[in-house]
Coordinates of N, CA and C in Angstrom, one line a residue:
E3 N -6.8 2.6 -26.0 CA -6.1 1.5 -26.3 C -6.7 0.3 -25.6
N4 N -6.3 -0.9 -26.1 CA -6.9 -2.1 -25.5 C -6.2 -2.4 -24.1
P5 N -7.1 -2.8 -23.1 CA -6.5 -3.1 -21.8 C -5.7 -4.3 -21.8
I6 N -4.8 -4.4 -20.8 CA -4.0 -5.6 -20.7 C -4.7 -6.6 -19.8
I7 N -5.3 -7.6 -20.4 CA -6.1 -8.6 -19.6 C -5.6 -10.0 -20.1
P8 N -4.9 -10.7 -19.2 CA -4.5 -12.1 -19.5 C -5.7 -13.0 -19.8
P9 N -5.5 -14.0 -20.6 CA -6.5 -14.9 -20.9 C -7.2 -15.5 -19.7
G10 N -8.5 -15.6 -19.7 CA -9.3 -16.3 -18.7 C -9.5 -15.5 -17.4
V11 N -9.2 -14.2 -17.4 CA -9.4 -13.4 -16.2 C -10.3 -12.1 -16.7
T12 N -10.9 -11.5 -15.7 CA -11.7 -10.3 -15.9 C -11.0 -9.1 -15.3
R13 N -11.4 -7.9 -15.6 CA -10.8 -6.7 -15.0 C -11.0 -6.7 -13.5
T14 N -12.1 -7.2 -13.1 CA -12.4 -7.2 -11.6 C -11.6 -8.2 -10.8
S15 N -10.9 -9.1 -11.5 CA -10.1 -10.1 -10.8 C -8.9 -9.4 -10.1
F16 N -8.4 -8.3 -10.6 CA -7.1 -7.7 -10.1 C -7.4 -6.9 -8.9
L17 N -6.5 -7.1 -7.9 CA -6.6 -6.5 -6.6 C -5.6 -5.4 -6.4
S18 N -4.4 -5.5 -7.0 CA -3.4 -4.5 -6.9 C -2.4 -4.7 -8.0
M19 N -1.8 -3.6 -8.5 CA -0.7 -3.7 -9.5 C 0.2 -2.5 -9.3
T20 N 1.5 -2.7 -9.8 CA 2.5 -1.7 -9.7 C 3.5 -2.0 -10.8
L21 N 4.3 -0.9 -11.1 CA 5.4 -1.1 -12.1 C 6.7 -1.4 -11.3
T22 N 7.6 -2.1 -12.0 CA 9.0 -2.3 -11.4 C 9.7 -0.9 -11.5
P23 N 10.7 -0.7 -10.7 CA 11.4 0.6 -10.7 C 11.9 1.0 -12.1
D24 N 12.3 0.1 -12.9 CA 12.8 0.4 -14.2 C 11.7 0.4 -15.3
V25 N 10.4 0.3 -14.8 CA 9.2 0.3 -15.6 C 9.2 -0.7 -16.8
S26 N 10.0 -1.7 -16.6 CA 10.0 -2.8 -17.7 C 9.0 -3.8 -17.5
R27 N 8.4 -3.9 -16.3 CA 7.4 -4.9 -16.0 C 6.2 -4.3 -15.2
L28 N 5.0 -4.7 -15.6 CA 3.9 -4.4 -14.8 C 3.6 -5.7 -13.9
I29 N 3.6 -5.5 -12.6 CA 3.3 -6.6 -11.7 C 1.9 -6.5 -11.1
A30 N 1.1 -7.5 -11.3 CA -0.3 -7.5 -10.8 C -0.6 -8.8 -10.0
V31 N -1.4 -8.7 -9.0 CA -1.9 -9.8 -8.3 C -3.4 -9.9 -8.4
R32 N -3.9 -11.1 -8.4 CA -5.4 -11.3 -8.6 C -5.8 -12.5 -7.9
T33 N -7.1 -12.6 -7.7 CA -7.8 -13.8 -7.2 C -8.5 -14.6 -8.2
G34 N -8.8 -15.8 -7.9 CA -9.7 -16.7 -8.7 C -9.0 -17.1 -10.0
P35 N -7.9 -17.9 -10.0 CA -7.1 -18.3 -8.9 C -6.1 -17.3 -8.4
D36 N -5.6 -17.5 -7.2 CA -4.6 -16.5 -6.7 C -3.3 -16.6 -7.5
T37 N -3.0 -15.5 -8.1 CA -1.9 -15.5 -9.1 C -1.2 -14.2 -9.1
L38 N 0.2 -14.2 -9.3 CA 0.9 -13.1 -9.7 C 1.2 -13.1 -11.2
I39 N 1.1 -11.9 -11.8 CA 1.2 -11.8 -13.2 C 2.3 -10.7 -13.5
S40 N 3.3 -11.1 -14.3 CA 4.3 -10.2 -14.7 C 4.2 -9.9 -16.2
V41 N 4.0 -8.6 -16.6 CA 3.7 -8.3 -18.0 C 4.7 -7.2 -18.5
N42 N 5.1 -7.4 -19.7 CA 5.9 -6.3 -20.4 C 4.9 -5.3 -20.9
P43 N 4.8 -4.1 -20.4 CA 3.7 -3.2 -20.8 C 3.8 -2.8 -22.3
D44 N 5.0 -2.9 -22.9 CA 5.2 -2.6 -24.3 C 4.8 -3.8 -25.2
E45 N 4.8 -5.0 -24.6 CA 4.5 -6.2 -25.4 C 3.6 -7.1 -24.5
P46 N 2.3 -6.7 -24.3 CA 1.4 -7.4 -23.4 C 1.4 -8.9 -23.5
P47 N 1.5 -9.4 -24.8 CA 1.5 -10.9 -24.9 C 2.6 -11.6 -24.1
Q48 N 3.7 -10.8 -23.8 CA 4.8 -11.4 -23.1 C 4.6 -11.3 -21.6
L49 N 3.8 -12.3 -21.2 CA 3.5 -12.3 -19.7 C 3.8 -13.6 -19.1
V50 N 4.1 -13.6 -17.8 CA 4.5 -14.7 -17.0 C 3.6 -14.8 -15.8
T51 N 3.1 -15.9 -15.5 CA 2.2 -16.1 -14.3 C 2.8 -17.1 -13.3
A52 N 2.5 -16.9 -12.0 CA 2.9 -17.8 -11.0 C 1.8 -17.9 -10.0
S53 N 1.5 -19.1 -9.5 CA 0.5 -19.3 -8.4 C 1.0 -18.7 -7.1
L54 N 0.0 -18.2 -6.4 CA 0.3 -17.7 -5.0 C -0.4 -18.6 -4.0
P55 N 0.2 -18.8 -2.8 CA -0.4 -19.8 -1.9 C -1.7 -19.4 -1.2
Y56 N -2.0 -18.0 -1.2 CA -3.2 -17.5 -0.6 C -3.7 -16.3 -1.4
E57 N -4.8 -15.8 -1.0 CA -5.4 -14.7 -1.6 C -4.6 -13.4 -1.4
P58 N -4.1 -12.8 -2.5 CA -3.3 -11.6 -2.3 C -4.2 -10.3 -2.0
L59 N -3.6 -9.4 -1.2 CA -4.3 -8.2 -0.8 C -3.7 -7.0 -1.6
N60 N -2.3 -6.9 -1.6 CA -1.7 -5.8 -2.3 C -0.2 -6.2 -2.6
V61 N 0.4 -5.4 -3.5 CA 1.8 -5.8 -3.9 C 2.6 -4.5 -4.0
A62 N 3.9 -4.6 -3.6 CA 4.9 -3.5 -3.8 C 6.2 -4.1 -4.3
V63 N 6.9 -3.4 -5.2 CA 8.1 -4.0 -5.8 C 9.3 -3.2 -5.4
T64 N 10.4 -3.8 -5.1 CA 11.6 -3.1 -4.6 C 12.7 -3.1 -5.7
S65 N 13.8 -2.4 -5.4 CA 14.9 -2.3 -6.4 C 15.7 -3.6 -6.4
T66 N 15.5 -4.5 -5.5 CA 16.2 -5.7 -5.4 C 15.6 -6.8 -6.2
G67 N 14.6 -6.5 -7.0 CA 13.9 -7.5 -7.8 C 12.9 -8.4 -7.1
K68 N 12.5 -7.9 -6.0 CA 11.5 -8.6 -5.2 C 10.2 -7.9 -5.1
A69 N 9.1 -8.7 -5.1 CA 7.7 -8.2 -4.9 C 7.3 -8.7 -3.5
F70 N 6.9 -7.7 -2.7 CA 6.3 -8.1 -1.4 C 4.8 -8.0 -1.5
I71 N 4.2 -9.1 -1.1 CA 2.8 -9.3 -1.3 C 2.1 -9.7 0.1
M72 N 1.1 -8.9 0.5 CA 0.3 -9.3 1.6 C -0.7 -10.2 1.2
V73 N -0.9 -11.3 1.9 CA -1.8 -12.4 1.6 C -2.7 -12.7 2.8
T74 N -3.8 -13.4 2.5 CA -4.7 -13.8 3.6 C -5.3 -15.1 3.3
G75 N -5.6 -15.9 4.3 CA -6.1 -17.2 4.1 C -6.6 -17.8 5.5
D76 N -7.2 -19.0 5.4 CA -7.7 -19.6 6.6 C -6.6 -19.9 7.6
V77 N -5.5 -20.5 7.2 CA -4.4 -20.8 8.0 C -3.1 -20.2 7.4
L78 N -2.5 -19.3 8.1 CA -1.3 -18.6 7.5 C -0.1 -18.8 8.4
P79 N 1.1 -19.3 7.8 CA 2.3 -19.2 8.5 C 2.8 -17.8 8.6
S80 N 2.4 -16.9 7.7 CA 2.7 -15.5 7.8 C 1.7 -14.7 7.0
G81 N 1.7 -13.4 7.2 CA 0.8 -12.6 6.4 C 1.4 -12.0 5.2
A82 N 2.7 -12.3 4.9 CA 3.4 -11.7 3.8 C 4.3 -12.7 3.1
I83 N 4.5 -12.5 1.8 CA 5.5 -13.3 1.1 C 6.4 -12.4 0.3
E84 N 7.6 -12.8 0.2 CA 8.6 -12.1 -0.6 C 8.8 -12.9 -1.9
F85 N 8.5 -12.3 -3.0 CA 8.4 -13.0 -4.3 C 9.6 -12.6 -5.2
D86 N 10.4 -13.5 -5.6 CA 11.6 -13.3 -6.4 C 11.1 -13.2 -7.9
L87 N 11.2 -12.0 -8.5 CA 10.7 -11.9 -9.9 C 11.6 -12.5 -10.9
A88 N 12.9 -12.8 -10.5 CA 13.8 -13.5 -11.5 C 13.5 -14.9 -11.6
T89 N 13.2 -15.6 -10.4 CA 13.0 -17.0 -10.4 C 11.5 -17.4 -10.4
M90 N 10.6 -16.3 -10.1 CA 9.2 -16.5 -9.9 C 8.9 -17.5 -8.8
T91 N 9.6 -17.4 -7.7 CA 9.4 -18.2 -6.5 C 9.3 -17.3 -5.3
Y92 N 8.7 -17.9 -4.2 CA 8.5 -17.0 -3.1 C 8.9 -17.7 -1.8
T93 N 9.1 -16.9 -0.8 CA 9.3 -17.3 0.6 C 8.4 -16.6 1.5
F94 N 8.0 -17.2 2.6 CA 7.1 -16.5 3.6 C 8.0 -15.6 4.5
R95 N 7.4 -14.5 4.9 CA 8.0 -13.6 5.8 C 7.2 -13.5 7.1
N96 N 7.8 -13.5 8.2 CA 7.1 -13.3 9.5 C 7.8 -12.3 10.4
D97 N 8.5 -11.4 9.7 CA 9.3 -10.4 10.5 C 8.9 -9.0 10.2
N98 N 7.6 -8.8 9.7 CA 7.2 -7.5 9.3 C 6.2 -6.9 10.2
G99 N 6.1 -7.4 11.5 CA 5.3 -6.8 12.5 C 4.0 -7.4 12.8
G100 N 3.6 -8.4 12.0 CA 2.3 -9.1 12.3 C 2.0 -10.2 11.3
N101 N 0.9 -10.8 11.5 CA 0.6 -12.0 10.6 C -0.9 -12.1 10.3
L102 N -1.6 -10.9 10.2 CA -3.0 -11.0 9.8 C -3.2 -10.3 8.5
V103 N -3.4 -9.0 8.5 CA -3.6 -8.3 7.2 C -2.8 -7.0 7.2
G104 N -2.5 -6.5 6.1 CA -1.8 -5.2 6.0 C -1.6 -4.8 4.6
R105 N -0.8 -3.7 4.4 CA -0.6 -3.1 3.1 C 0.9 -2.7 3.0
F106 N 1.5 -2.9 1.8 CA 2.9 -2.5 1.5 C 2.8 -1.2 0.7
A107 N 3.8 -0.4 0.8 CA 4.0 0.8 0.0 C 5.5 1.0 -0.3
A108 N 5.9 1.2 -1.5 CA 7.3 1.4 -1.9 C 7.5 2.7 -2.6
T109 N 8.7 3.2 -2.5 CA 9.0 4.4 -3.3 C 9.2 4.1 -4.7
P110 N 9.0 5.0 -5.7 CA 9.1 4.7 -7.1 C 10.4 4.0 -7.5
D111 N 11.5 4.4 -6.8 CA 12.8 3.7 -7.2 C 13.0 2.4 -6.5
G112 N 12.0 2.0 -5.6 CA 12.1 0.7 -5.0 C 13.1 0.6 -3.9
N113 N 13.8 1.7 -3.5 CA 14.8 1.6 -2.5 C 14.3 1.6 -1.1
E114 N 13.1 2.1 -0.9 CA 12.5 2.2 0.4 C 11.1 1.6 0.4
M115 N 10.7 1.0 1.5 CA 9.4 0.4 1.6 C 8.9 0.4 3.0
A116 N 7.6 0.5 3.2 CA 7.0 0.5 4.5 C 5.7 -0.4 4.4
V117 N 5.3 -0.9 5.6 CA 4.2 -1.8 5.6 C 3.4 -1.5 6.9
A118 N 2.1 -1.4 6.8 CA 1.2 -1.3 8.0 C 0.5 -2.6 8.1
V119 N 0.5 -3.2 9.3 CA 0.0 -4.5 9.6 C -1.0 -4.4 10.8
V120 N -2.1 -5.1 10.6 CA -3.1 -5.3 11.7 C -3.0 -6.7 12.2
D121 N -2.7 -6.9 13.4 CA -2.6 -8.2 14.0 C -3.3 -8.2 15.3
G122 N -4.7 -8.4 15.3 CA -5.4 -8.3 16.5 C -5.3 -6.9 17.1
E123 N -4.8 -6.9 18.4 CA -4.7 -5.6 19.1 C -3.2 -5.1 19.0
S124 N -2.4 -5.7 18.2 CA -1.0 -5.3 18.1 C -0.6 -4.8 16.7
S125 N -1.3 -3.8 16.2 CA -1.0 -3.2 14.9 C 0.3 -2.6 14.9
S126 N 1.0 -2.5 13.8 CA 2.3 -2.0 13.7 C 2.6 -1.4 12.4
V127 N 3.7 -0.6 12.3 CA 4.2 -0.1 11.1 C 5.7 -0.5 11.0
S128 N 6.1 -1.0 9.8 CA 7.5 -1.5 9.7 C 8.1 -0.8 8.5
V129 N 9.4 -0.6 8.5 CA 10.2 -0.1 7.4 C 11.2 -1.2 7.0
W130 N 11.4 -1.2 5.7 CA 12.3 -2.3 5.2 C 13.7 -1.7 5.0
N131 N 14.7 -2.5 5.3 CA 16.1 -2.2 5.1 C 16.6 -3.1 4.0
R132 N 16.9 -2.4 2.8 CA 17.3 -3.1 1.6 C 18.6 -3.8 1.7
S133 N 19.5 -3.2 2.6 CA 20.9 -3.7 2.7 C 20.9 -5.1 3.3
N134 N 20.0 -5.4 4.2 CA 20.0 -6.8 4.8 C 18.6 -7.5 4.7
D135 N 17.7 -6.9 3.9 CA 16.4 -7.4 3.7 C 15.6 -7.7 5.0
S136 N 15.7 -6.7 5.9 CA 15.0 -6.9 7.2 C 14.0 -5.8 7.5
F137 N 13.2 -5.9 8.5 CA 12.2 -4.9 8.9 C 12.5 -4.4 10.3
L138 N 12.3 -3.1 10.4 CA 12.2 -2.4 11.7 C 10.8 -2.0 12.0
S139 N 10.3 -2.5 13.2 CA 8.9 -2.3 13.4 C 8.6 -1.5 14.7
Q140 N 7.4 -0.8 14.6 CA 7.0 0.0 15.8 C 5.5 -0.4 16.0
S141 N 5.2 -0.8 17.3 CA 3.8 -1.2 17.6 C 2.9 0.0 17.9
F142 N 1.7 -0.2 17.5 CA 0.6 0.9 17.8 C -0.6 0.1 18.3
P143 N -0.7 -0.2 19.6 CA -1.8 -1.0 20.1 C -3.1 -0.3 19.9
G144 N -4.1 -1.1 19.6 CA -5.5 -0.5 19.6 C -5.8 0.2 18.3
I145 N -5.0 0.2 17.3 CA -5.2 0.9 16.0 C -5.4 -0.1 14.9
F146 N -6.4 0.2 14.0 CA -6.6 -0.6 12.8 C -6.2 0.1 11.6
W147 N -5.0 -0.2 11.1 CA -4.6 0.5 9.9 C -5.3 0.1 8.6
S148 N -5.6 1.0 7.7 CA -6.3 0.7 6.5 C -5.5 1.0 5.3
D149 N -4.5 1.8 5.4 CA -3.7 2.2 4.2 C -2.3 2.8 4.7
I150 N -1.4 2.9 3.8 CA -0.1 3.4 4.1 C 0.5 4.1 2.9
A151 N 1.3 5.1 3.1 CA 2.0 5.8 2.0 C 3.4 6.1 2.4
I152 N 4.3 6.3 1.4 CA 5.7 6.6 1.7 C 6.1 7.6 0.7
S153 N 6.8 8.7 1.2 CA 7.3 9.7 0.3 C 8.4 9.2 -0.7
S154 N 8.6 9.9 -1.8 CA 9.5 9.4 -2.8 C 10.9 9.2 -2.3
D155 N 11.3 10.0 -1.3 CA 12.7 9.9 -0.8 C 12.7 9.0 0.5
G156 N 11.6 8.4 0.8 CA 11.5 7.5 2.0 C 11.6 8.1 3.3
T157 N 11.6 9.5 3.4 CA 11.8 10.1 4.7 C 10.5 10.3 5.5
K158 N 9.3 10.2 4.8 CA 8.0 10.3 5.5 C 7.2 9.1 5.2
I159 N 6.5 8.6 6.2 CA 5.6 7.5 6.1 C 4.2 8.0 6.7
A160 N 3.2 7.7 6.1 CA 1.8 8.0 6.6 C 1.0 6.7 6.8
A161 N 0.7 6.4 8.0 CA -0.1 5.2 8.3 C -1.5 5.7 8.5
I162 N -2.5 5.2 7.9 CA -3.8 5.7 7.8 C -4.8 4.9 8.7
W163 N -5.5 5.5 9.6 CA -6.4 4.9 10.5 C -7.8 5.4 10.1
P164 N -8.7 4.6 9.6 CA -10.0 5.0 9.1 C -10.9 5.5 10.2
G165 N -11.7 6.5 9.8 CA -12.8 7.0 10.7 C -14.1 6.9 10.1
T166 N -15.2 7.2 10.8 CA -16.5 7.2 10.2 C -16.6 8.3 9.2
F167 N -15.9 9.4 9.4 CA -15.8 10.5 8.5 C -14.3 10.8 8.3
G168 N -13.8 10.7 7.1 CA -12.4 11.0 6.8 C -11.5 9.9 7.4
A169 N -10.3 10.3 7.7 CA -9.2 9.4 8.2 C -8.3 10.2 9.1
I170 N -7.6 9.4 9.9 CA -6.5 9.9 10.8 C -5.2 9.4 10.2
A171 N -4.3 10.3 9.9 CA -3.0 9.8 9.4 C -1.9 10.1 10.4
Y172 N -1.1 9.1 10.8 CA 0.0 9.3 11.6 C 1.2 9.4 10.7
I173 N 1.9 10.6 10.8 CA 3.1 10.8 9.9 C 4.3 10.5 10.7
L174 N 5.1 9.6 10.2 CA 6.3 9.1 10.8 C 7.6 9.4 9.9
D175 N 8.8 9.4 10.5 CA 10.0 9.4 9.7 C 10.5 8.0 9.4
E176 N 11.6 8.0 8.7 CA 12.1 6.7 8.2 C 12.5 5.7 9.4
Q177 N 12.7 6.3 10.6 CA 13.1 5.5 11.7 C 11.8 5.2 12.6
L178 N 10.7 5.6 12.1 CA 9.4 5.4 12.7 C 9.2 6.3 14.0
H179 N 9.9 7.4 14.0 CA 9.6 8.4 15.0 C 8.3 9.2 14.6
W180 N 7.5 9.5 15.5 CA 6.3 10.3 15.3 C 6.6 11.7 14.9
L181 N 6.1 12.2 13.8 CA 6.3 13.6 13.3 C 5.1 14.4 13.6
D182 N 3.9 13.9 13.1 CA 2.7 14.7 13.3 C 1.5 13.9 12.9
T183 N 0.3 14.4 13.1 CA -0.9 13.8 12.8 C -1.7 14.7 11.9
A184 N -2.3 14.1 10.8 CA -3.2 14.9 9.9 C -4.4 15.5 10.7
V185 N -4.6 16.8 10.5 CA -5.6 17.5 11.3 C -6.6 18.2 10.4
Y186 N -7.9 18.0 10.7 CA -8.9 18.8 9.9 C -9.3 20.0 10.7
P187 N -9.5 21.1 10.0 CA -9.9 22.3 10.7 C -11.4 22.2 11.2
D188 N -11.8 23.0 12.2 CA -13.1 22.8 12.8 C -14.2 23.0 11.8
L189 N -14.0 23.9 10.8 CA -15.0 24.1 9.8 C -14.8 23.4 8.5
G190 N -13.9 22.4 8.5 CA -13.5 21.7 7.3 C -13.6 20.2 7.4
Y191 N -14.5 19.7 8.3 CA -14.5 18.3 8.6 C -15.0 17.5 7.4
P192 N -14.5 16.3 7.2 CA -15.0 15.5 6.0 C -16.4 15.0 6.2
N193 N -17.0 14.7 5.1 CA -18.4 14.2 5.1 C -18.6 12.7 4.8
A194 N -17.5 12.1 4.4 CA -17.6 10.7 4.0 C -16.4 9.9 4.5
P195 N -16.5 8.6 4.6 CA -15.4 7.7 5.1 C -14.2 7.7 4.1
E196 N -13.1 7.2 4.6 CA -11.9 7.1 3.8 C -12.1 6.1 2.7
S197 N -11.4 6.4 1.6 CA -11.2 5.4 0.5 C -9.8 4.9 0.6
V198 N -9.3 4.2 -0.4 CA -7.9 3.6 -0.3 C -7.1 4.2 -1.4
G199 N -5.8 4.5 -1.2 CA -5.0 5.1 -2.2 C -4.2 6.3 -1.7
A200 N -3.9 6.4 -0.4 CA -3.2 7.5 0.1 C -1.8 7.6 -0.6
S201 N -1.3 8.8 -0.8 CA 0.0 9.0 -1.4 C 0.6 10.3 -1.0
F202 N 1.9 10.5 -1.3 CA 2.6 11.8 -1.1 C 2.8 12.4 -2.5
S203 N 2.8 13.7 -2.5 CA 3.2 14.4 -3.7 C 4.7 14.1 -4.0
P204 N 5.2 14.3 -5.3 CA 6.6 14.0 -5.6 C 7.6 14.7 -4.7
S205 N 7.2 15.9 -4.2 CA 8.1 16.6 -3.3 C 8.1 16.1 -1.9
G206 N 7.0 15.3 -1.5 CA 6.9 14.8 -0.2 C 6.3 15.8 0.8
N207 N 5.9 17.0 0.3 CA 5.4 18.1 1.2 C 3.9 18.0 1.3
T208 N 3.2 17.2 0.5 CA 1.7 17.1 0.6 C 1.3 15.7 0.7
L209 N 0.5 15.4 1.7 CA -0.1 14.1 1.8 C -1.5 14.1 1.3
I210 N -1.8 13.1 0.4 CA -3.1 13.1 -0.3 C -3.8 11.9 0.1
I211 N -5.0 12.1 0.7 CA -5.9 11.0 1.2 C -7.2 11.1 0.5
P212 N -7.6 10.1 -0.2 CA -9.0 10.1 -0.8 C -10.0 9.6 0.2
T213 N -11.2 10.3 0.1 CA -12.4 9.8 0.8 C -13.4 9.4 -0.3
Q214 N -14.6 9.0 0.2 CA -15.6 8.6 -0.8 C -16.1 9.7 -1.6
D215 N -16.1 11.0 -1.1 CA -16.6 12.1 -1.9 C -15.6 13.2 -2.2
S216 N -14.4 13.0 -1.8 CA -13.4 14.1 -2.1 C -12.0 13.6 -1.9
T217 N -11.0 14.4 -2.4 CA -9.6 14.1 -2.2 C -9.1 15.2 -1.3
E218 N -8.4 14.8 -0.1 CA -8.0 15.7 0.8 C -6.5 15.9 0.7
F219 N -6.0 17.2 0.7 CA -4.6 17.5 0.6 C -4.1 18.1 1.9
F220 N -3.2 17.4 2.6 CA -2.6 17.8 3.9 C -1.2 18.3 3.7
D221 N -0.8 19.3 4.5 CA 0.6 19.7 4.6 C 1.3 18.6 5.3
A222 N 2.2 17.9 4.7 CA 2.9 16.8 5.3 C 3.9 17.2 6.4
N223 N 4.2 18.5 6.5 CA 5.1 19.0 7.5 C 4.4 19.5 8.7
T224 N 3.1 19.9 8.6 CA 2.4 20.4 9.8 C 1.2 19.5 10.1
G225 N 0.7 18.7 9.1 CA -0.4 17.9 9.3 C -1.7 18.6 9.0
H226 N -1.7 19.9 8.7 CA -3.0 20.6 8.5 C -3.6 20.4 7.1
L227 N -4.9 20.4 7.0 CA -5.6 20.3 5.8 C -5.3 21.5 5.0
K228 N -4.9 21.4 3.7 CA -4.6 22.6 2.9 C -5.7 22.8 1.9
D229 N -6.3 21.7 1.3 CA -7.3 21.9 0.3 C -8.1 20.6 0.1
R230 N -9.2 20.7 -0.6 CA -10.1 19.6 -0.8 C -10.7 19.7 -2.2
L231 N -10.6 18.6 -2.9 CA -11.2 18.5 -4.2 C -12.3 17.5 -4.2
M232 N -13.5 18.0 -4.4 CA -14.7 17.2 -4.4 C -14.8 16.3 -5.7
T233 N -15.2 15.1 -5.5 CA -15.3 14.2 -6.7 C -16.7 14.2 -7.3
P234 N -16.8 14.0 -8.6 CA -18.1 14.0 -9.3 C -19.0 12.9 -8.9
E235 N -18.4 11.8 -8.4 CA -19.1 10.6 -8.0 C -18.4 9.9 -6.9
Y236 N -19.0 9.1 -6.1 CA -18.4 8.4 -5.0 C -17.3 7.5 -5.4
L237 N -16.2 7.6 -4.7 CA -15.1 6.6 -4.8 C -15.4 5.4 -4.0
P238 N -14.8 4.2 -4.3 CA -15.0 3.0 -3.5 C -14.6 3.2 -2.1
G239 N -15.4 2.7 -1.2 CA -15.0 2.7 0.2 C -14.1 1.6 0.6
I240 N -13.7 1.5 1.9 CA -12.9 0.4 2.4 C -13.8 -0.8 2.5
A241 N -13.3 -1.9 1.9 CA -14.0 -3.2 2.0 C -13.0 -4.2 2.2
A242 N -13.4 -5.4 2.4 CA -12.5 -6.6 2.6 C -12.6 -7.5 1.4
P243 N -11.5 -7.7 0.6 CA -10.3 -7.0 0.7 C -10.3 -5.6 0.0
T244 N -9.6 -4.6 0.4 CA -9.5 -3.4 -0.3 C -8.6 -3.6 -1.5
T245 N -8.8 -2.8 -2.5 CA -8.0 -2.9 -3.7 C -7.3 -1.6 -4.0
S246 N -6.2 -1.6 -4.7 CA -5.5 -0.4 -5.1 C -4.7 -0.6 -6.3
S247 N -4.2 0.4 -6.9 CA -3.3 0.3 -8.0 C -2.2 1.4 -7.9

């Protein structure tokens, strides 16, 4: 089928995209110019665009009709914006644990969301409270987060710390209590750096982390590596900005 490409942009312009919880809209963010695009997947010509104040890094959509977008620029009042999809307007957020760069991840139903933020030496993980639109944050000094995943029921969060080979995943609960760390066996160490796109299985029992040459499957309850699927060709590595879908 024909791809959904708004007029005047290329496929490589898109940095991140996601569906709204009711799957009625595809929300995408792109650069050149910095834009949010809302598309009806069944009727691609029915699209709406809005300018963003800075370059977007990634986007997650909640059940409250809001898109949370991490942005970056030369001078930032905040590293994130909350975008109202009904009015196509935004407000800056400075309560999600930092103001440099980071990534949002939401559950498919949009009721739960987490964000990993890197702010100099004060990296943090935050969870969103939909009842009052606020964030609960936990600081992790000295760590550079590269990715984040949240289970479908919101009870597990995996914050990913990249390594030269593979990645280190901190597994947390919904209150940001430490549960476990992803562990490679002595004879199963990875051969390539982490890629972007960590996720949980629908049951939440498996944490899936892609690397450049394989996809790693961890037991989300013990942190142990369960299996590895080698890829036929290299996946994109972490770069600035990283992209995902």
